[in-house]
PDB file of C-alpha atoms in Angstrom:
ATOM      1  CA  UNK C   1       0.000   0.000   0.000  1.00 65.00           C
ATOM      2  CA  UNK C   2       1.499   3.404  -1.263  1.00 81.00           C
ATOM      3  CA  UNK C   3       1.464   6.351   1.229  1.00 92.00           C
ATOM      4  CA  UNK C   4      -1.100   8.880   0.179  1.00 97.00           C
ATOM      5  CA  UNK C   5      -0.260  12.182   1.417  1.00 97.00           C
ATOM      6  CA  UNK C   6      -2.827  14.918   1.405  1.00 97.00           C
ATOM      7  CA  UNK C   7      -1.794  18.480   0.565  1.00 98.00           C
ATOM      8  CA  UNK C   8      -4.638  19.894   0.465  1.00 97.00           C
ATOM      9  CA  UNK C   9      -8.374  18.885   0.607  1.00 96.00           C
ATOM     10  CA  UNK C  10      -8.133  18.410  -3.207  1.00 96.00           C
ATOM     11  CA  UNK C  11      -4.480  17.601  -3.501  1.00 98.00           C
ATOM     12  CA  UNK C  12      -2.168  14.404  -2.731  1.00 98.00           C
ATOM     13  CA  UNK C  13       0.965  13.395  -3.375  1.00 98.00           C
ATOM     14  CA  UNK C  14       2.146   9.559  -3.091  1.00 97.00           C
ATOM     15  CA  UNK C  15       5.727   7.957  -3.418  1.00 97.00           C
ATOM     16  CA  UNK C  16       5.018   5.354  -6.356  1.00 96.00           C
ATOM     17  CA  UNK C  17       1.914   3.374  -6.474  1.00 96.00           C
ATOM     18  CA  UNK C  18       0.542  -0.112  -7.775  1.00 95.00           C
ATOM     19  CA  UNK C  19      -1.980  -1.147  -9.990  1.00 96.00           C
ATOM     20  CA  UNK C  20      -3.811  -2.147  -6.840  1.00 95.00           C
ATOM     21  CA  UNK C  21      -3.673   1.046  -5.101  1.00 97.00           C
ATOM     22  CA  UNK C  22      -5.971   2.640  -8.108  1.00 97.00           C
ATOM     23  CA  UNK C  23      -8.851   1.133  -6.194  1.00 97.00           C
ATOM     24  CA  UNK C  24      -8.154   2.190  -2.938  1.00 97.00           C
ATOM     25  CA  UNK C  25      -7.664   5.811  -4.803  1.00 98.00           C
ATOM     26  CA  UNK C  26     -11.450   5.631  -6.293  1.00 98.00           C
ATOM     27  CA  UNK C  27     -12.559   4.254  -2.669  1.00 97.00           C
ATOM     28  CA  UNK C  28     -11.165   7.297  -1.144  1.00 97.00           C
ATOM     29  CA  UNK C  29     -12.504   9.946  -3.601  1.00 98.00           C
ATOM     30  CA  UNK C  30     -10.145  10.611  -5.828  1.00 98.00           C
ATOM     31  CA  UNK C  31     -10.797  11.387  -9.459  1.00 98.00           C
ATOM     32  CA  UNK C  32      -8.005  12.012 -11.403  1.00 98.00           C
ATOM     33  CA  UNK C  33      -4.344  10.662 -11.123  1.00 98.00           C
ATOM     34  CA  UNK C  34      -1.147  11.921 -12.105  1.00 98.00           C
ATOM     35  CA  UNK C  35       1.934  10.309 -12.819  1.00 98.00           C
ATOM     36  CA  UNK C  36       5.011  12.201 -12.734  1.00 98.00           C
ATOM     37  CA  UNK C  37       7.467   9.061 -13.300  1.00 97.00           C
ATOM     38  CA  UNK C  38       9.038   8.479 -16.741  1.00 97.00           C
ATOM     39  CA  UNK C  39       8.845   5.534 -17.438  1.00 97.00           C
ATOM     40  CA  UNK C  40      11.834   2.903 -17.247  1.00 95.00           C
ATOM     41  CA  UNK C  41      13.407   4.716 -14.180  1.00 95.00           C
ATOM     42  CA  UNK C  42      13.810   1.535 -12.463  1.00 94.00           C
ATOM     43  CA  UNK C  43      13.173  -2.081 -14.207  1.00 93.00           C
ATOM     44  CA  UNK C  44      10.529  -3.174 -11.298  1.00 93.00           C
ATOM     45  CA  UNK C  45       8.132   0.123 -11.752  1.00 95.00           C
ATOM     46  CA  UNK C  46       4.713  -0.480 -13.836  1.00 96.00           C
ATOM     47  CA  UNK C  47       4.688   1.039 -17.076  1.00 97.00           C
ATOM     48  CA  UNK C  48       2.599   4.045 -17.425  1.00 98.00           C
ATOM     49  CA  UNK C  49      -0.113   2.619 -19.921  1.00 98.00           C
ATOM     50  CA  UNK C  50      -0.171  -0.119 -17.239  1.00 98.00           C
ATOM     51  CA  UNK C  51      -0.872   2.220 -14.382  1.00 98.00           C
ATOM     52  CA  UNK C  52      -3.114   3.918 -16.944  1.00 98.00           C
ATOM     53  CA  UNK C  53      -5.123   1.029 -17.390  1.00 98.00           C
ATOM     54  CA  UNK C  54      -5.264   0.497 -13.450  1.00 98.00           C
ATOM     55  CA  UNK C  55      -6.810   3.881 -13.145  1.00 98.00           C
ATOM     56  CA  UNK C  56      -9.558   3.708 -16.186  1.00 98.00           C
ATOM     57  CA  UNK C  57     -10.134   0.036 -14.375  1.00 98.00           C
ATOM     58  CA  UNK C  58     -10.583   1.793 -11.100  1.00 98.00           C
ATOM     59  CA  UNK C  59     -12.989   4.938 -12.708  1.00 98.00           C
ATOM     60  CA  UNK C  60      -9.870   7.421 -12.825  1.00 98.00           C
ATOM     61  CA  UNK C  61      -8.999   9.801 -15.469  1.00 98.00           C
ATOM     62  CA  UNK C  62      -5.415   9.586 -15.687  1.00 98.00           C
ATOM     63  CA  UNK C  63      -2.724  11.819 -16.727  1.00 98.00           C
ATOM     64  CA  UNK C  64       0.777  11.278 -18.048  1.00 98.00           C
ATOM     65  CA  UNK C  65       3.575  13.824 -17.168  1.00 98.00           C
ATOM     66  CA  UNK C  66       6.604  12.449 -17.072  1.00 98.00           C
ATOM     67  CA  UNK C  67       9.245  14.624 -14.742  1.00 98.00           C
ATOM     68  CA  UNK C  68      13.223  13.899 -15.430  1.00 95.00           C
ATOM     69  CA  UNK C  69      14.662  16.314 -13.154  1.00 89.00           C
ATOM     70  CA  UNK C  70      13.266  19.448 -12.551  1.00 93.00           C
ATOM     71  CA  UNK C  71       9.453  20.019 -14.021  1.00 97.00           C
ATOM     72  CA  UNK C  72       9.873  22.151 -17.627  1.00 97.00           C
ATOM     73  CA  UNK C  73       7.426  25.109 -17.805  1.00 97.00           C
ATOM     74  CA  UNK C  74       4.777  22.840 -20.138  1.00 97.00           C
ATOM     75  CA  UNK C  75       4.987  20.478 -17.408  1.00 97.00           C
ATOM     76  CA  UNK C  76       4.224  22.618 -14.382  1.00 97.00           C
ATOM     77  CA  UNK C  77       1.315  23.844 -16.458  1.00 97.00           C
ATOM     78  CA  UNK C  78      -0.381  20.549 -17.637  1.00 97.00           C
ATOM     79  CA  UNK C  79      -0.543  19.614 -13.841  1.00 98.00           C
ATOM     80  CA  UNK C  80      -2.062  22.739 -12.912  1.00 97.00           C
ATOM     81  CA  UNK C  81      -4.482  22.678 -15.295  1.00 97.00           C
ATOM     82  CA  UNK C  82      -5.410  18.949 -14.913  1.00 98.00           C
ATOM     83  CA  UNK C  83      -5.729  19.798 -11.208  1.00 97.00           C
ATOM     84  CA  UNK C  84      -7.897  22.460 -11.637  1.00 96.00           C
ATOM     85  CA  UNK C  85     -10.045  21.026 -13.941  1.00 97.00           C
ATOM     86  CA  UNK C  86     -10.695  17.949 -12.106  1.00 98.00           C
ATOM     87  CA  UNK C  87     -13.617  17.277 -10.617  1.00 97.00           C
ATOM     88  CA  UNK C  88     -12.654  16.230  -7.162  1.00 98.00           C
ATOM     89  CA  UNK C  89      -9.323  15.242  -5.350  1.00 98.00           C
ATOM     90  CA  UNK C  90      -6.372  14.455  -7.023  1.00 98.00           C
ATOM     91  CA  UNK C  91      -3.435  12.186  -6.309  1.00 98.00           C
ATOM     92  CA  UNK C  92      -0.177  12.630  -7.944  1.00 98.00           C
ATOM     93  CA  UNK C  93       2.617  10.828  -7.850  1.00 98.00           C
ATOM     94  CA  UNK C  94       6.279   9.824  -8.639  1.00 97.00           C
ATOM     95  CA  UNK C  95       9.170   7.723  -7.252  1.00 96.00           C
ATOM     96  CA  UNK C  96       8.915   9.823  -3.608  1.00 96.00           C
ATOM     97  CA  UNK C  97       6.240  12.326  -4.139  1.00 97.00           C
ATOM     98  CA  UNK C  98       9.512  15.149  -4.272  1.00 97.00           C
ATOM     99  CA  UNK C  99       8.685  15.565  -8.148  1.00 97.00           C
ATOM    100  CA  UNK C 100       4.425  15.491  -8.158  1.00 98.00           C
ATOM    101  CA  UNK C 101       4.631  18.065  -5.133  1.00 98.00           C
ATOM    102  CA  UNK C 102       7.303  20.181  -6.374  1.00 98.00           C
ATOM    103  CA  UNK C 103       5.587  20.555  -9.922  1.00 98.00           C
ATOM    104  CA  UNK C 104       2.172  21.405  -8.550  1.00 98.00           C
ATOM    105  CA  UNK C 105       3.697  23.897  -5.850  1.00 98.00           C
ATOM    106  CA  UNK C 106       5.448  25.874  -8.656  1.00 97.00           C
ATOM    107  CA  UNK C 107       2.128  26.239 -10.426  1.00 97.00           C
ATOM    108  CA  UNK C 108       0.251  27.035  -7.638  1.00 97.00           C
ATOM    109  CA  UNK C 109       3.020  29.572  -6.989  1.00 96.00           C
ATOM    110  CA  UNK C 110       3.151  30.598 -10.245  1.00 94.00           C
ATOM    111  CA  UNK C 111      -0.778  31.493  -9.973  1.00 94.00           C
ATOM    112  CA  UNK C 112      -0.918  33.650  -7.086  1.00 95.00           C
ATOM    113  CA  UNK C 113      -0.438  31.174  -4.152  1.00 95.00           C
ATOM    114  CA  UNK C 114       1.290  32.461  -1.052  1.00 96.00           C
ATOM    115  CA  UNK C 115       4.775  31.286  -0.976  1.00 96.00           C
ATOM    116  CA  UNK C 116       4.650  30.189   2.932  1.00 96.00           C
ATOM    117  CA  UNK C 117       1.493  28.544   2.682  1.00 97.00           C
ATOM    118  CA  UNK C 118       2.646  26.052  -0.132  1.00 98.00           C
ATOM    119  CA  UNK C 119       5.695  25.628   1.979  1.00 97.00           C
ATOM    120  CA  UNK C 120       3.653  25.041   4.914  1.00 97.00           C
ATOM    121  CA  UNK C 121       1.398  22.358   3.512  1.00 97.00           C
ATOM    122  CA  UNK C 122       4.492  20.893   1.911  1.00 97.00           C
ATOM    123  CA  UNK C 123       6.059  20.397   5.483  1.00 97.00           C
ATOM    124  CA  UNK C 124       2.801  18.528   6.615  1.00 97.00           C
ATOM    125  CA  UNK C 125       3.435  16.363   3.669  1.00 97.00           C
ATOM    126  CA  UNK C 126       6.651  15.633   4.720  1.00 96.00           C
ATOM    127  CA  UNK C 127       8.244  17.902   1.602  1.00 97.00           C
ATOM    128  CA  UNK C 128      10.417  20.979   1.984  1.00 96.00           C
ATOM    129  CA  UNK C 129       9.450  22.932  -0.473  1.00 97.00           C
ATOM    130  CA  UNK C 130      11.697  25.967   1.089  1.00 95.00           C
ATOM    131  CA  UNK C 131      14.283  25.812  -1.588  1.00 94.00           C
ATOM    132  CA  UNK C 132      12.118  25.375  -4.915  1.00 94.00           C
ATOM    133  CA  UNK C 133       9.446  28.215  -4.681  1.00 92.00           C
ATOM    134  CA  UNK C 134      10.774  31.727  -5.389  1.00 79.00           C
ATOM    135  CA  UNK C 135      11.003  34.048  -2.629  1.00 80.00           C
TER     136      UNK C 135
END
């Protein structure tokens, strides 16, 4: 069982997840899920389209975007988009959650947020987000 972390009341952020834990994500109210792993990172992690299919399986909508280092603009802005155009809670995740809460801070940042509340709720996720949002 992966370690959902709520953000926010329509934000989570997970180290990776299995197929299985798509279930769990519809039986706790999510709606949409994003994965910010490429894939082939490590030879034991489920392909996307398989994690895809877990989702669709499970009544997600599902979303691809793939993270290799820090998030690219285009990146920080299909997240944010996909997050606020879902309709309910959304889980996000990558290898340890850093990249999925890092690229959705930035956009929330990036769209008026307060600085030291996304830090804030990134501390109660377990992320320090000090060093990646702009003062």
């Amino acid at each position: 069982m992966s370690d959902f972390r709520r953000v926010t009341e329509s934000f989570s952020v997970s180290p990776q997840v299995a197929e299985a834990d798509m279930a769990r994500a519809a039986a706790e109210g999510f709606v949409l899920v994003i994965n910010n792993r490429p894939d082939g990172e490590d030879p034991d992690q489920p392909s996307s389209a398989t994690m895809e299919a877990a989702a669709r399986a499970a009544g997600l909508d599902y979303l691809y975007a793939p993270v290799r280092g820090g998030p690219t603009p285009d990146q920080i802005e299909a997240v944010r988009a996909a997050v606020e155009a879902a309709d309910g809670p959304v889980l996000a995740f990558c290898r340890s959650g850093t990249r999925s809460i890092v690229t959705w801070s930035i956009g929330q940042a990036l769209a008026g947020e307060d600085r030291e509340t996304l830090v804030n709720q990134g501390l109660q996720a377990g992320y320090d987000l000090s060093g990646v949002l702009p003062r």
